[in-house]
């Protein structure tokens, strides 16, 4: 469990991090909380020649209102999402979901930007952001671009980020009084979700039902055309492609998707 040798570079500004990426290309890896990157390096699934440490980039630790959206800096740690009064008021789904990530130590190191960039289909924050919608702001050598959340997750552990780009901000719509809920099923409370369902304002997103966090579009369409929660939730697994592993086979995951979607929709409507 010892990673391959690597150079360590600490970035004190976003510009320094981008300059390192421009110079080193895909030989370099950004490190935010390190709670996904370092395990990957120890397992020799990642072996960057240089690790660029973003951990002290205070300029990317914020949550603020911007018109109808809430902007969240990429280096905001899970525990800061949990304790933010602004998020509790404007986007309560996010702090609720962040409080369910791993254990206390993980929530004190892991960042929302790292979780989205890592793009694990079982992760909690990506599915919450997929349900909320909004945009992912990335910066690279040609400046800034905004990527719709629907286009950000490309494949298993793969996003629309180019190797010389950095995720700097997440922008989600303010939820107001919209009903929301999150249901996750795991063997133990701090385990990764086997399946999870997030809902807000009639949108439903599922974790671990495909290579990327995915929307339960058949359920959403049924709800919009007046179906009952029970009828709509029964369609939650339609069009999904869950994998099978040691935790669950594909049919059990489909069952969980339907069950958790129903519970989430009932809770959001209560
Ligand atoms: C024991 C354990 C249990 C866990 N349980 C859960 C769980 O239940 N649910 C859950 O959702 N997560 C869980 N996690 C993952 C945790 O939430 C991670 O912290 C998170 O996925 C990655 O965030 P990070 O800041 O640590 O990213 P890092 O590990 O630093 O980086 C992850 C990847 O993202 C890239 N990256 C990081 N920041 C940026 C950026 N700003 N721009 C571009 N690329 C970037 C890195 O290069 C790397 O490829 C767990 C982790 C551990 C170790």
GROMACS .gro file of C-alpha atoms and ligand atoms in nm:
model
  323
    1UNK     CA    1   0.000   0.000   0.000
    2UNK     CA    2   0.287   0.240  -0.075
    3UNK     CA    3   0.240   0.472  -0.372
    4UNK     CA    4   0.497   0.504  -0.650
    5UNK     CA    5   0.746   0.789  -0.595
    6UNK     CA    6   0.614   1.133  -0.693
    7UNK     CA    7   0.712   1.500  -0.678
    8UNK     CA    8   0.508   1.723  -0.447
    9UNK     CA    9   0.412   2.076  -0.547
   10UNK     CA   10   0.200   2.306  -0.333
   11UNK     CA   11  -0.014   2.558  -0.522
   12UNK     CA   12  -0.091   2.876  -0.329
   13UNK     CA   13  -0.312   3.024  -0.602
   14UNK     CA   14  -0.538   2.893  -0.880
   15UNK     CA   15  -0.293   3.041  -1.132
   16UNK     CA   16  -0.005   2.840  -0.984
   17UNK     CA   17  -0.209   2.520  -1.007
   18UNK     CA   18  -0.306   2.593  -1.369
   19UNK     CA   19   0.057   2.676  -1.459
   20UNK     CA   20   0.167   2.340  -1.316
   21UNK     CA   21  -0.101   2.158  -1.521
   22UNK     CA   22  -0.001   2.350  -1.835
   23UNK     CA   23   0.364   2.258  -1.788
   24UNK     CA   24   0.329   1.897  -1.672
   25UNK     CA   25   0.015   1.787  -1.863
   26UNK     CA   26  -0.127   1.450  -1.763
   27UNK     CA   27   0.192   1.371  -1.568
   28UNK     CA   28   0.042   1.586  -1.291
   29UNK     CA   29  -0.261   1.526  -1.069
   30UNK     CA   30  -0.440   1.784  -0.859
   31UNK     CA   31  -0.497   1.687  -0.497
   32UNK     CA   32  -0.776   1.852  -0.295
   33UNK     CA   33  -0.865   1.647   0.015
   34UNK     CA   34  -0.663   1.351  -0.112
   35UNK     CA   35  -0.924   1.104   0.018
   36UNK     CA   36  -0.983   0.950  -0.322
   37UNK     CA   37  -0.654   1.030  -0.497
   38UNK     CA   38  -0.424   0.888  -0.228
   39UNK     CA   39  -0.609   0.552  -0.201
   40UNK     CA   40  -0.591   0.527  -0.584
   41UNK     CA   41  -0.214   0.597  -0.569
   42UNK     CA   42  -0.163   0.343  -0.291
   43UNK     CA   43  -0.346   0.082  -0.498
   44UNK     CA   44  -0.126   0.186  -0.795
   45UNK     CA   45  -0.438   0.270  -0.996
   46UNK     CA   46  -0.297   0.624  -1.029
   47UNK     CA   47   0.072   0.706  -1.046
   48UNK     CA   48   0.117   1.076  -1.121
   49UNK     CA   49   0.477   1.199  -1.153
   50UNK     CA   50   0.375   1.516  -0.965
   51UNK     CA   51   0.098   1.580  -0.713
   52UNK     CA   52  -0.019   1.943  -0.710
   53UNK     CA   53  -0.165   2.013  -0.365
   54UNK     CA   54  -0.466   2.248  -0.367
   55UNK     CA   55  -0.537   2.200   0.003
   56UNK     CA   56  -0.453   2.558   0.102
   57UNK     CA   57  -0.641   2.742  -0.172
   58UNK     CA   58  -0.860   2.951   0.060
   59UNK     CA   59  -0.981   3.148  -0.245
   60UNK     CA   60  -1.188   2.842  -0.348
   61UNK     CA   61  -1.351   2.788  -0.005
   62UNK     CA   62  -1.681   2.979  -0.011
   63UNK     CA   63  -2.058   2.958  -0.050
   64UNK     CA   64  -2.239   3.269  -0.173
   65UNK     CA   65  -2.566   3.385  -0.326
   66UNK     CA   66  -2.549   3.505  -0.684
   67UNK     CA   67  -2.895   3.600  -0.813
   68UNK     CA   68  -3.106   3.285  -0.844
   69UNK     CA   69  -2.804   3.060  -0.788
   70UNK     CA   70  -2.578   2.956  -0.505
   71UNK     CA   71  -2.207   2.946  -0.594
   72UNK     CA   72  -1.987   2.702  -0.404
   73UNK     CA   73  -1.607   2.706  -0.424
   74UNK     CA   74  -1.453   2.376  -0.533
   75UNK     CA   75  -1.235   2.347  -0.221
   76UNK     CA   76  -1.533   2.365   0.016
   77UNK     CA   77  -1.502   2.063   0.243
   78UNK     CA   78  -1.793   1.830   0.313
   79UNK     CA   79  -1.807   1.947   0.678
   80UNK     CA   80  -1.834   2.310   0.560
   81UNK     CA   81  -2.131   2.215   0.342
   82UNK     CA   82  -2.290   2.054   0.647
   83UNK     CA   83  -2.251   2.361   0.869
   84UNK     CA   84  -2.330   2.636   0.616
   85UNK     CA   85  -2.640   2.840   0.719
   86UNK     CA   86  -2.667   2.973   0.361
   87UNK     CA   87  -2.687   2.623   0.213
   88UNK     CA   88  -2.927   2.508   0.486
   89UNK     CA   89  -3.160   2.790   0.382
   90UNK     CA   90  -3.117   2.792   0.003
   91UNK     CA   91  -3.019   2.436  -0.098
   92UNK     CA   92  -3.093   2.214   0.204
   93UNK     CA   93  -3.044   1.894   0.003
   94UNK     CA   94  -2.667   1.959  -0.019
   95UNK     CA   95  -2.580   1.983   0.354
   96UNK     CA   96  -2.812   1.691   0.426
   97UNK     CA   97  -2.631   1.475   0.170
   98UNK     CA   98  -2.283   1.596   0.273
   99UNK     CA   99  -2.357   1.485   0.631
  100UNK     CA  100  -2.401   1.131   0.500
  101UNK     CA  101  -2.062   1.105   0.327
  102UNK     CA  102  -1.827   0.857   0.496
  103UNK     CA  103  -1.730   0.943   0.852
  104UNK     CA  104  -1.625   1.262   1.035
  105UNK     CA  105  -1.260   1.240   0.928
  106UNK     CA  106  -1.352   1.201   0.561
  107UNK     CA  107  -1.594   1.494   0.583
  108UNK     CA  108  -1.317   1.712   0.728
  109UNK     CA  109  -1.078   1.640   0.438
  110UNK     CA  110  -1.292   1.567   0.131
  111UNK     CA  111  -1.403   1.854  -0.092
  112UNK     CA  112  -1.707   1.895  -0.316
  113UNK     CA  113  -1.482   1.971  -0.614
  114UNK     CA  114  -1.275   1.658  -0.551
  115UNK     CA  115  -1.587   1.445  -0.520
  116UNK     CA  116  -1.734   1.574  -0.848
  117UNK     CA  117  -1.401   1.554  -1.036
  118UNK     CA  118  -1.344   1.198  -0.911
  119UNK     CA  119  -1.688   1.105  -1.054
  120UNK     CA  120  -1.745   0.782  -0.864
  121UNK     CA  121  -2.096   0.666  -0.967
  122UNK     CA  122  -2.157   0.553  -0.605
  123UNK     CA  123  -2.066   0.891  -0.450
  124UNK     CA  124  -2.322   1.104  -0.268
  125UNK     CA  125  -2.251   1.464  -0.371
  126UNK     CA  126  -2.249   1.402  -0.749
  127UNK     CA  127  -2.600   1.254  -0.735
  128UNK     CA  128  -2.724   1.546  -0.524
  129UNK     CA  129  -2.580   1.797  -0.774
  130UNK     CA  130  -2.731   1.594  -1.062
  131UNK     CA  131  -3.074   1.628  -0.898
  132UNK     CA  132  -3.027   2.000  -0.835
  133UNK     CA  133  -2.900   2.078  -1.186
  134UNK     CA  134  -2.685   2.384  -1.250
  135UNK     CA  135  -2.337   2.433  -1.387
  136UNK     CA  136  -1.981   2.332  -1.316
  137UNK     CA  137  -1.731   2.612  -1.365
  138UNK     CA  138  -1.386   2.507  -1.484
  139UNK     CA  139  -1.075   2.712  -1.555
  140UNK     CA  140  -0.797   2.626  -1.798
  141UNK     CA  141  -0.534   2.787  -2.020
  142UNK     CA  142  -0.805   2.943  -2.241
  143UNK     CA  143  -1.000   3.091  -1.952
  144UNK     CA  144  -1.323   2.982  -1.791
  145UNK     CA  145  -1.606   2.765  -1.924
  146UNK     CA  146  -1.939   2.661  -1.776
  147UNK     CA  147  -2.047   2.299  -1.819
  148UNK     CA  148  -2.407   2.192  -1.762
  149UNK     CA  149  -2.417   1.933  -1.483
  150UNK     CA  150  -2.593   1.697  -1.727
  151UNK     CA  151  -2.283   1.704  -1.952
  152UNK     CA  152  -2.015   1.699  -1.681
  153UNK     CA  153  -2.019   1.328  -1.592
  154UNK     CA  154  -1.906   1.143  -1.904
  155UNK     CA  155  -1.834   0.785  -1.797
  156UNK     CA  156  -1.713   0.571  -1.508
  157UNK     CA  157  -1.468   0.798  -1.315
  158UNK     CA  158  -1.454   1.028  -1.619
  159UNK     CA  159  -1.570   1.389  -1.654
  160UNK     CA  160  -1.568   1.662  -1.918
  161UNK     CA  161  -1.259   1.818  -1.751
  162UNK     CA  162  -0.954   1.837  -1.979
  163UNK     CA  163  -0.618   1.739  -1.823
  164UNK     CA  164  -0.511   2.106  -1.810
  165UNK     CA  165  -0.837   2.226  -1.653
  166UNK     CA  166  -0.941   2.269  -1.294
  167UNK     CA  167  -1.288   2.266  -1.139
  168UNK     CA  168  -1.325   2.597  -0.955
  169UNK     CA  169  -1.694   2.642  -0.873
  170UNK     CA  170  -2.029   2.463  -0.857
  171UNK     CA  171  -2.342   2.672  -0.928
  172UNK     CA  172  -2.680   2.531  -0.828
  173UNK     CA  173  -3.025   2.693  -0.842
  174UNK     CA  174  -3.180   2.818  -0.517
  175UNK     CA  175  -3.452   2.572  -0.414
  176UNK     CA  176  -3.690   2.793  -0.221
  177UNK     CA  177  -3.978   2.589  -0.081
  178UNK     CA  178  -3.934   2.294  -0.321
  179UNK     CA  179  -3.965   1.955  -0.154
  180UNK     CA  180  -3.644   1.754  -0.139
  181UNK     CA  181  -3.516   1.428   0.010
  182UNK     CA  182  -3.224   1.186  -0.003
  183UNK     CA  183  -3.243   0.811   0.050
  184UNK     CA  184  -2.935   0.592   0.043
  185UNK     CA  185  -2.893   0.224   0.113
  186UNK     CA  186  -2.563   0.088   0.246
  187UNK     CA  187  -2.475  -0.212   0.456
  188UNK     CA  188  -2.327   0.006   0.733
  189UNK     CA  189  -2.404   0.375   0.787
  190UNK     CA  190  -2.057   0.497   0.680
  191UNK     CA  191  -2.024   0.264   0.377
  192UNK     CA  192  -2.058   0.381   0.018
  193UNK     CA  193  -2.416   0.370  -0.108
  194UNK     CA  194  -2.519   0.056  -0.292
  195UNK     CA  195  -2.792   0.272  -0.449
  196UNK     CA  196  -2.907   0.623  -0.358
  197UNK     CA  197  -3.192   0.848  -0.475
  198UNK     CA  198  -3.197   1.228  -0.449
  199UNK     CA  199  -3.504   1.433  -0.531
  200UNK     CA  200  -3.576   1.804  -0.544
  201UNK     CA  201  -3.863   1.988  -0.713
  202UNK     CA  202  -3.987   1.671  -0.889
  203UNK     CA  203  -3.646   1.583  -1.034
  204UNK     CA  204  -3.496   1.247  -0.931
  205UNK     CA  205  -3.131   1.139  -0.961
  206UNK     CA  206  -2.986   0.798  -0.884
  207UNK     CA  207  -2.639   0.689  -0.772
  208UNK     CA  208  -2.488   0.357  -0.880
  209UNK     CA  209  -2.755   0.279  -1.141
  210UNK     CA  210  -2.522   0.352  -1.437
  211UNK     CA  211  -2.159   0.454  -1.500
  212UNK     CA  212  -2.253   0.810  -1.406
  213UNK     CA  213  -2.508   0.966  -1.170
  214UNK     CA  214  -2.825   0.951  -1.373
  215UNK     CA  215  -3.174   1.107  -1.379
  216UNK     CA  216  -3.479   0.881  -1.343
  217UNK     CA  217  -3.645   1.040  -1.644
  218UNK     CA  218  -3.937   0.793  -1.672
  219UNK     CA  219  -4.029   0.871  -1.311
  220UNK     CA  220  -3.998   1.246  -1.370
  221UNK     CA  221  -4.219   1.229  -1.681
  222UNK     CA  222  -4.481   1.022  -1.498
  223UNK     CA  223  -4.491   1.269  -1.209
  224UNK     CA  224  -4.524   1.561  -1.450
  225UNK     CA  225  -4.821   1.395  -1.619
  226UNK     CA  226  -5.003   1.341  -1.289
  227UNK     CA  227  -4.911   0.982  -1.193
  228UNK     CA  228  -4.913   0.892  -0.825
  229UNK     CA  229  -4.583   0.862  -0.639
  230UNK     CA  230  -4.624   0.484  -0.631
  231UNK     CA  231  -4.683   0.464  -1.008
  232UNK     CA  232  -4.395   0.702  -1.086
  233UNK     CA  233  -4.148   0.533  -0.851
  234UNK     CA  234  -4.221   0.196  -1.012
  235UNK     CA  235  -4.052   0.334  -1.327
  236UNK     CA  236  -3.733   0.452  -1.151
  237UNK     CA  237  -3.512   0.174  -1.288
  238UNK     CA  238  -3.634   0.212  -1.648
  239UNK     CA  239  -3.347   0.288  -1.884
  240UNK     CA  240  -3.078   0.240  -1.617
  241UNK     CA  241  -2.778   0.007  -1.651
  242UNK     CA  242  -2.677  -0.096  -1.299
  243UNK     CA  243  -2.366  -0.303  -1.254
  244UNK     CA  244  -2.336  -0.621  -1.049
  245UNK     CA  245  -2.067  -0.660  -0.783
  246UNK     CA  246  -2.007  -0.823  -0.446
  247UNK     CA  247  -2.262  -0.594  -0.279
  248UNK     CA  248  -2.560  -0.639  -0.509
  249UNK     CA  249  -2.663  -0.781  -0.845
  250UNK     CA  250  -2.830  -0.566  -1.110
  251UNK     CA  251  -3.186  -0.680  -1.028
  252UNK     CA  252  -3.142  -0.599  -0.657
  253UNK     CA  253  -3.014  -0.253  -0.753
  254UNK     CA  254  -3.324  -0.200  -0.972
  255UNK     CA  255  -3.541  -0.300  -0.675
  256UNK     CA  256  -3.353  -0.052  -0.452
  257UNK     CA  257  -3.390   0.226  -0.709
  258UNK     CA  258  -3.768   0.183  -0.713
  259UNK     CA  259  -3.793   0.155  -0.334
  260UNK     CA  260  -3.561   0.447  -0.250
  261UNK     CA  261  -3.724   0.668  -0.513
  262UNK     CA  262  -4.066   0.602  -0.363
  263UNK     CA  263  -3.941   0.677  -0.013
  264UNK     CA  264  -3.763   0.993  -0.131
  265UNK     CA  265  -4.069   1.123  -0.318
  266UNK     CA  266  -4.297   1.050  -0.022
  267UNK     CA  267  -4.058   1.227   0.214
  268UNK     CA  268  -4.026   1.528  -0.021
  269UNK     CA  269  -4.406   1.553  -0.044
  270UNK     CA  270  -4.464   1.528   0.332
  271LIG     C1  271  -1.280   0.547   0.370
  271LIG     C2  272  -1.350   0.641   0.274
  271LIG     C3  273  -1.489   0.640   0.272
  271LIG     C4  274  -1.557   0.726   0.185
  271LIG     N1  275  -1.693   0.724   0.185
  271LIG     C5  276  -1.759   0.803   0.098
  271LIG     C6  277  -1.902   0.800   0.092
  271LIG     O1  278  -1.970   0.730   0.167
  271LIG     N2  279  -1.963   0.878   0.000
  271LIG     C7  280  -1.892   0.961  -0.086
  271LIG     O2  281  -1.952   1.029  -0.168
  271LIG     N3  282  -1.757   0.968  -0.078
  271LIG     C8  283  -1.690   0.891   0.009
  271LIG     N4  284  -1.553   0.897   0.015
  271LIG     C9  285  -1.482   0.986  -0.079
  271LIG    C10  286  -1.466   1.123  -0.020
  271LIG     O3  287  -1.588   1.193  -0.026
  271LIG    C11  288  -1.359   1.198  -0.102
  271LIG     O4  289  -1.311   1.298  -0.021
  271LIG    C12  290  -1.403   1.257  -0.233
  271LIG     O5  291  -1.457   1.166  -0.323
  271LIG    C13  292  -1.287   1.319  -0.310
  271LIG     O6  293  -1.265   1.443  -0.260
  271LIG     P1  294  -1.118   1.491  -0.229
  271LIG     O7  295  -1.128   1.637  -0.204
  271LIG     O8  296  -1.060   1.406  -0.122
  271LIG     O9  297  -1.046   1.467  -0.371
  271LIG     P2  298  -0.901   1.412  -0.405
  271LIG    O10  299  -0.884   1.275  -0.352
  271LIG    O11  300  -0.798   1.512  -0.367
  271LIG    O12  301  -0.912   1.410  -0.565
  271LIG    C14  302  -0.997   1.318  -0.629
  271LIG    C15  303  -0.981   1.336  -0.783
  271LIG    O13  304  -1.031   1.462  -0.822
  271LIG    C16  305  -0.929   1.544  -0.882
  271LIG     N5  306  -0.951   1.679  -0.831
  271LIG    C17  307  -0.962   1.718  -0.701
  271LIG     N6  308  -0.993   1.848  -0.695
  271LIG    C18  309  -1.001   1.893  -0.823
  271LIG    C19  310  -1.031   2.019  -0.882
  271LIG     N7  311  -1.062   2.127  -0.807
  271LIG     N8  312  -1.030   2.029  -1.017
  271LIG    C20  313  -1.004   1.920  -1.093
  271LIG     N9  314  -0.974   1.799  -1.044
  271LIG    C21  315  -0.974   1.785  -0.910
  271LIG    C22  316  -0.797   1.481  -0.837
  271LIG    O14  317  -0.696   1.506  -0.932
  271LIG    C23  318  -0.835   1.335  -0.829
  271LIG    O15  319  -0.833   1.278  -0.959
  271LIG    C24  320  -1.483   0.816   0.101
  271LIG    C25  321  -1.343   0.817   0.105
  271LIG    C26  322  -1.276   0.732   0.192
  271LIG    C27  323  -1.127   0.736   0.196
   0.00000   0.00000   0.00000
